[in-house]
Coordinates of C-alpha atoms and ligand atoms in Angstrom, one line a residue:
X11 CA 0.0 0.0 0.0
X12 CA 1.6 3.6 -1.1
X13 CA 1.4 6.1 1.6
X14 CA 0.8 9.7 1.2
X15 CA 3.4 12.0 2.0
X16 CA 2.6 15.1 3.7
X17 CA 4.7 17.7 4.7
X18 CA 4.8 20.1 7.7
X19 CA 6.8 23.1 8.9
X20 CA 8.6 21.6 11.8
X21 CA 8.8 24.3 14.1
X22 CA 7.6 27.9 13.4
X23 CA 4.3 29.8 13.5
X24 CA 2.8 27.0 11.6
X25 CA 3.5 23.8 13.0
X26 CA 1.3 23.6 16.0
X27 CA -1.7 24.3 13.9
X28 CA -0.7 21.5 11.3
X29 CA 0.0 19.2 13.6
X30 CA -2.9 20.1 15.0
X31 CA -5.3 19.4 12.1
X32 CA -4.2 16.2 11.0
X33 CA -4.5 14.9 14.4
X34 CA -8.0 16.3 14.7
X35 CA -8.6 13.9 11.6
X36 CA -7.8 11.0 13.5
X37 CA -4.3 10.8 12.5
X38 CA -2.1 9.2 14.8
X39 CA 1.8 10.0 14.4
X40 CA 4.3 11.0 17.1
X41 CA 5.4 14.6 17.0
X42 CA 8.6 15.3 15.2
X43 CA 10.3 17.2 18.2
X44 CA 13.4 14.6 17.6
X45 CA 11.9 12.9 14.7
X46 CA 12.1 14.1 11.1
X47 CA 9.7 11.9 9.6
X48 CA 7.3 9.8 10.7
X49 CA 4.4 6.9 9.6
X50 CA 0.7 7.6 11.2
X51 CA -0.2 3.9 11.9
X52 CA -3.9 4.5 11.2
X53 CA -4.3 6.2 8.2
X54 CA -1.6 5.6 5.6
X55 CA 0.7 8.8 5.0
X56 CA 4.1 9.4 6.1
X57 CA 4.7 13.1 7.7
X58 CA 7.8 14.8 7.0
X59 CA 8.9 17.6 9.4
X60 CA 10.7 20.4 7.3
X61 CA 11.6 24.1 7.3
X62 CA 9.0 26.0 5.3
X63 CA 10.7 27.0 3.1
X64 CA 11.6 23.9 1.8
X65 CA 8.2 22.7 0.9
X66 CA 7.1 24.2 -2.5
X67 CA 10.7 22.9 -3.5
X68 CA 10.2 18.8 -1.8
X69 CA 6.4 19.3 -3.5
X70 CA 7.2 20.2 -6.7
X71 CA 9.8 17.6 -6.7
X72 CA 7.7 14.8 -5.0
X73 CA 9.9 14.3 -2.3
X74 CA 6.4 15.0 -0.9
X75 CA 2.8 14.8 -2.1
X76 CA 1.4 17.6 -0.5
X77 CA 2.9 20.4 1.8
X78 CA 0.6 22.4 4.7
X79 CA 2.4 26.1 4.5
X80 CA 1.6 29.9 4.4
X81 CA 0.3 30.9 1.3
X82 CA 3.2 33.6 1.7
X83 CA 5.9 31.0 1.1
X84 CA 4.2 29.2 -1.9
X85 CA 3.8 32.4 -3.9
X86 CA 7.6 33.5 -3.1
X87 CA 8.7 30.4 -4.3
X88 CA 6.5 30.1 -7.3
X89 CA 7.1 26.6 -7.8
X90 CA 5.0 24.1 -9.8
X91 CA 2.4 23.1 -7.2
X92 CA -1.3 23.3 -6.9
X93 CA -3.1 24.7 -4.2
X94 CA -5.9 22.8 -3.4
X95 CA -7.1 24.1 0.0
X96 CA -7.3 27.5 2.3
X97 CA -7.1 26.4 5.9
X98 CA -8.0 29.0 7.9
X99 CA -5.3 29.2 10.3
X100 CA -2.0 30.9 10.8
X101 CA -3.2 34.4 9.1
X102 CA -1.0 36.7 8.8
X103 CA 0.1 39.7 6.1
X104 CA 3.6 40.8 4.3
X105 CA 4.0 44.2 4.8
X106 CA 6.4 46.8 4.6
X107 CA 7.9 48.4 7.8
X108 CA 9.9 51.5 8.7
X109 CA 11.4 53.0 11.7
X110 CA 8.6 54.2 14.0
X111 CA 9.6 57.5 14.4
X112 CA 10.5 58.2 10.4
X113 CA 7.5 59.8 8.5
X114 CA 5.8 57.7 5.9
X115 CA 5.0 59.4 2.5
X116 CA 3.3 56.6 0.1
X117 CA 5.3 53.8 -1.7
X118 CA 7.7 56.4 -3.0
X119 CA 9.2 56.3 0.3
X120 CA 11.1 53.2 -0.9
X121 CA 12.5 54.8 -4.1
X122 CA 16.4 54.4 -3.9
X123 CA 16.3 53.2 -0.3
X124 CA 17.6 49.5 0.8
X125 CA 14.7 47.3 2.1
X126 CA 15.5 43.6 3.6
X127 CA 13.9 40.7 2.9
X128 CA 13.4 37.0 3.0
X129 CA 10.7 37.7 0.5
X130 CA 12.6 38.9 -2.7
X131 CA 10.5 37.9 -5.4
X132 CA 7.0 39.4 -3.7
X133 CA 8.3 42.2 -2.9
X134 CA 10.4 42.8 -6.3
X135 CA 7.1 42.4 -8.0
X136 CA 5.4 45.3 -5.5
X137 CA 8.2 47.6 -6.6
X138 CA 7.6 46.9 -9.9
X139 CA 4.3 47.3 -10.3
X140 CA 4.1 50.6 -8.1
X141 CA 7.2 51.7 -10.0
X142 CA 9.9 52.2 -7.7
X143 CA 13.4 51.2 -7.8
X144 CA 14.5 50.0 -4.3
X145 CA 17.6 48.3 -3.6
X146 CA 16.7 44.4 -2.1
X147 CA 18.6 43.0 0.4
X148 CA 17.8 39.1 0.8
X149 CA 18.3 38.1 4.4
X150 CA 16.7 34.6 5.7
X151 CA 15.6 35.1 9.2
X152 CA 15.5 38.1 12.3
X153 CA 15.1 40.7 8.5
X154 CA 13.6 42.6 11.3
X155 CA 17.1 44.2 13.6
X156 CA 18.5 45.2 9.6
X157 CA 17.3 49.2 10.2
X158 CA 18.7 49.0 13.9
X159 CA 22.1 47.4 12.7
X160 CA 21.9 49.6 9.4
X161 CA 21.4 47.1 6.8
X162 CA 18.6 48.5 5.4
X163 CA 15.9 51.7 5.8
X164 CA 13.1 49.5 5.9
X165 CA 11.9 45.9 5.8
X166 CA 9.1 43.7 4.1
X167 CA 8.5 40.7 6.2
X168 CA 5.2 38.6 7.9
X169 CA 3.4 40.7 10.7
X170 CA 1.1 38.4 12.4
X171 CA 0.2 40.0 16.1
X172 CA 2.8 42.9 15.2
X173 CA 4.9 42.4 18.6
X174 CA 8.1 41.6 16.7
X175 CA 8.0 45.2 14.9
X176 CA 7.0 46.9 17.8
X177 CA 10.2 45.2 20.0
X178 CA 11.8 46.4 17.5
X179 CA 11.0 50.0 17.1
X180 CA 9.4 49.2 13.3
X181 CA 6.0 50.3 12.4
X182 CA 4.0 49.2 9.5
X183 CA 3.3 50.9 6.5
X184 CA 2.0 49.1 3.6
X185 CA 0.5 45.7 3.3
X186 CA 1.7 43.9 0.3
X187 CA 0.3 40.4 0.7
X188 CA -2.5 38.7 2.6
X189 CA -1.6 35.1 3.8
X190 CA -3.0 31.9 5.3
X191 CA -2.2 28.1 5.6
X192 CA -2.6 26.5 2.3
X193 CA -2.5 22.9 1.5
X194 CA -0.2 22.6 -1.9
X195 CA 0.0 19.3 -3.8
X196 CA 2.0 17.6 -6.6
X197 CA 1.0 17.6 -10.1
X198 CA 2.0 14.3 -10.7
X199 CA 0.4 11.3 -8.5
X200 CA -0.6 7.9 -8.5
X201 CA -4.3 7.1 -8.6
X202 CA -3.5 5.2 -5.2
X203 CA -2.3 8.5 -3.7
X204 CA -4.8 10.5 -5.1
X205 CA -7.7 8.6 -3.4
X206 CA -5.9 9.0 -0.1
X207 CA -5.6 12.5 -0.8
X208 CA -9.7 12.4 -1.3
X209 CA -10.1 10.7 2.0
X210 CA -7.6 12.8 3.9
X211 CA -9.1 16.1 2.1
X212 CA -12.6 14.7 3.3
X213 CA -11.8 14.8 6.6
X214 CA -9.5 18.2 6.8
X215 CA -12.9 20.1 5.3
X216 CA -15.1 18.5 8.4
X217 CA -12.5 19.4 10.7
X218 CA -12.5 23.3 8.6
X219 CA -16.5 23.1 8.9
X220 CA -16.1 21.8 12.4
X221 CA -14.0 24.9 13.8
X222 CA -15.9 27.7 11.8
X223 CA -19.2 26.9 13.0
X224 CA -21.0 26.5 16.7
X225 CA -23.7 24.3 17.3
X226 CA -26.7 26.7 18.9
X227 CA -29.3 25.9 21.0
X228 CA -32.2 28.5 22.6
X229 CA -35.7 28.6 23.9
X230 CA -38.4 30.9 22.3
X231 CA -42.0 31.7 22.4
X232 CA -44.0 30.0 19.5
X233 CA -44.6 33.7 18.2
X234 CA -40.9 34.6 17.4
X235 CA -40.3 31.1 15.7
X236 CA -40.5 33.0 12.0
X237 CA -38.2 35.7 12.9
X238 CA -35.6 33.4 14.8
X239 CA -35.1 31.0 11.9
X240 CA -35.1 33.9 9.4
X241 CA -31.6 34.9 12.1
X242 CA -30.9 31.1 11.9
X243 CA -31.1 29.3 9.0
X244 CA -28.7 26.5 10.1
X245 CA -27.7 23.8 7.9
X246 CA -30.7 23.0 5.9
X247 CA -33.2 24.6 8.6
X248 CA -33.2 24.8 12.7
X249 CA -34.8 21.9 14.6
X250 CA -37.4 23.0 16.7
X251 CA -38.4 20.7 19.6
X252 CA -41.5 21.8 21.5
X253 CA -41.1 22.5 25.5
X254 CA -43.1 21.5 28.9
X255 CA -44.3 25.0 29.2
X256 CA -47.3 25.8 26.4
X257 CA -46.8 28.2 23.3
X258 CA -42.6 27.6 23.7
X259 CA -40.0 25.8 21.9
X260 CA -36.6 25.1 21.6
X261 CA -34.9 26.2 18.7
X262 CA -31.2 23.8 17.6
X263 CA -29.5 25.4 15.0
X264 CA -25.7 26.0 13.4
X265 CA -24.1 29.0 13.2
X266 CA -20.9 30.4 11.7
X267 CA -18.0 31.5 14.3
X268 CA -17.6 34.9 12.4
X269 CA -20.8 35.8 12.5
X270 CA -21.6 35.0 15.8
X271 CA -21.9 37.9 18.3
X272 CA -24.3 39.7 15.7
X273 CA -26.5 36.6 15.4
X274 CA -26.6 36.1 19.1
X275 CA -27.8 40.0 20.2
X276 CA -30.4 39.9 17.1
X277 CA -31.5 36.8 18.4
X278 CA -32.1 38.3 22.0
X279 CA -33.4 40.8 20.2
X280 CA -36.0 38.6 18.8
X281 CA -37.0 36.8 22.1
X282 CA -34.7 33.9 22.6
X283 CA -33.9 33.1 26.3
X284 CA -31.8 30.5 27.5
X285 CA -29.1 30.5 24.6
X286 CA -26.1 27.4 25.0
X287 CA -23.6 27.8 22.1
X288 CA -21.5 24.5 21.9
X289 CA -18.4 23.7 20.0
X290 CA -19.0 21.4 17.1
X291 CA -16.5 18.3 17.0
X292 CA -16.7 17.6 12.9
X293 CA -19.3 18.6 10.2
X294 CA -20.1 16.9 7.2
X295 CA -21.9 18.8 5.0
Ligands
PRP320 C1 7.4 35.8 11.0 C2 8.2 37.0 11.0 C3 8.3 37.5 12.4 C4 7.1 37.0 13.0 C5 6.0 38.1 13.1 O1 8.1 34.6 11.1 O2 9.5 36.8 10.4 O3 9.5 37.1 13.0 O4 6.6 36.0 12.2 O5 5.0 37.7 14.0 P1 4.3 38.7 15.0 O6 3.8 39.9 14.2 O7 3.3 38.0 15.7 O8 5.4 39.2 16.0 P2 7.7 33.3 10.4 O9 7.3 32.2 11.4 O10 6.7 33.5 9.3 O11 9.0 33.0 9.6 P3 10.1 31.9 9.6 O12 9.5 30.6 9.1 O13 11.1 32.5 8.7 O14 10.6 31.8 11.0
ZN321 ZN1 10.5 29.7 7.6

């Protein structure tokens, strides 16, 4: 039997979350603190811990199938890879930053200036479209100490909560790039791999589902049924059980984690009482 091979940043701002997800769809594998590959023993792929960087590269070569990175990395490497999936975690931008107390005029700023970066190609391709000649200085890691040591007069790099500019006296200016974590996957593979793929891709959406909705549950008088479900619409439509008490229900329902703290005022609004919001294990839509 062929085993998948999936790939995973082995330590960074990804790698809890990866981990993470595959585990939440019932994959079994030991952790890859000393380990740098290992085989789940109940599902059949083979994870491979690796610097993020790397994976576009191991991807496009099939060193491994598929690759869970920041979408960040796979466009700066521009390798041959397919993305098949946004995951929803590990959100984060590329931006330009300057020294917090220098004053910020527009992208014109840049012209002529030196800017570090691990992100050369991105970046190049900002300054060329907003035509402006920078000077680009690749660095691979800490890009943001090069204005404090003098390397550079600005940097472009990933602000996720911002506290690494801010420790270092940067502030941000322009956002160039929007990321998140991405599954990529090989061009070429077997039809055996492929249907593992399916099944693993199967259960990484129910898990996606899983975390973006709550399961909600409320009483209401019989008279604000209409305008509660019209608030809920849940899956296909709430379930509404009828209560002890005459002319009230209870209302069961699904609703989506962004939208949340609006749905649950209107729905006070409306009448509910009682409202339990519960985390939803998987979803299969
Ligand atoms: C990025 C970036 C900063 C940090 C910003 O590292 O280089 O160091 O995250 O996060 P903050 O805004 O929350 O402080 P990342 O893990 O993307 O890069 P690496 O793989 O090169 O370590
Ligand atoms: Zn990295």
């Amino acid at each position: 039997m062929e085993r998948l091979k999936i790939a995973v940043q082995k330590s960074g701002r990804l790698s809890e979350n990866s981990k993470k997800l595959l585990e939440e769809c019932g994959i079994k594998f030991s952790n890859g603190i000393s380990v740098l590959k290992t085989t789940a023993n109940n599902f059949p792929v083979e994870v491979l811990f690796l610097r993020d960087d790397d994976i576009p590269q191991y991807v496009e070569q099939q060193v491994a199938d598929i690759g869970i990175l920041g979408e960040n990395m796979v466009y700066e490497k521009a390798k041959d890879v397919e993305v098949l999936e946004k995951l929803g975690f590990a959100s984060c931008r590329l931006s330009l930053a300057i020294p917090k107390e220098d004053t910020y005029t527009g992208p014109a700023y840049f012209r002529n200036k030196k800017v570090a970066t691990s992100y050369p190609r991105i970046l190049g391709e900002y300054f060329l479209r907003n035509d402006i000649s920078a000077e680009i200085e690749e660095i691979s890691g800490s890009v943001e100490i090069a204005p404090g040591i003098g390397l550079a007069a600005g940097i472009c790099d990933i602000v996720s909560s911002g506290s690494t500019l801010l420790t270092n006296g940067l502030k941000e200016v322009e956002t160039i790039l929007k990321s998140q974590a991405v599954i990529i996957s090989s061009r070429n593979m077997s039809d055996d791999k492929k249907e593992i793929l399916t099944r693993l891709l199967f259960r990484i959406r129910a898990v996606k589902n899983a975390n973006e909705n709550k399961y909600i549950l409320l009483n209401a008088p019989e008279s604000a049924v209409t305008e509660i479900c019209r608030i809920l619409p849940g899956m296909k439509s709430p379930t509404i059980v009828p209560l002890v008490e005459k002319g009230w229900c209870s209302l069961h329902s699904v609703v989506k984690e962004d939208e949340f703290w609006e749905r649950i005022q209107q729905l006070k609004d409306a009448g509910a009482e009682g409202i339990l919001v519960i985390p939803i294990e998987k979803m299969i839509l």
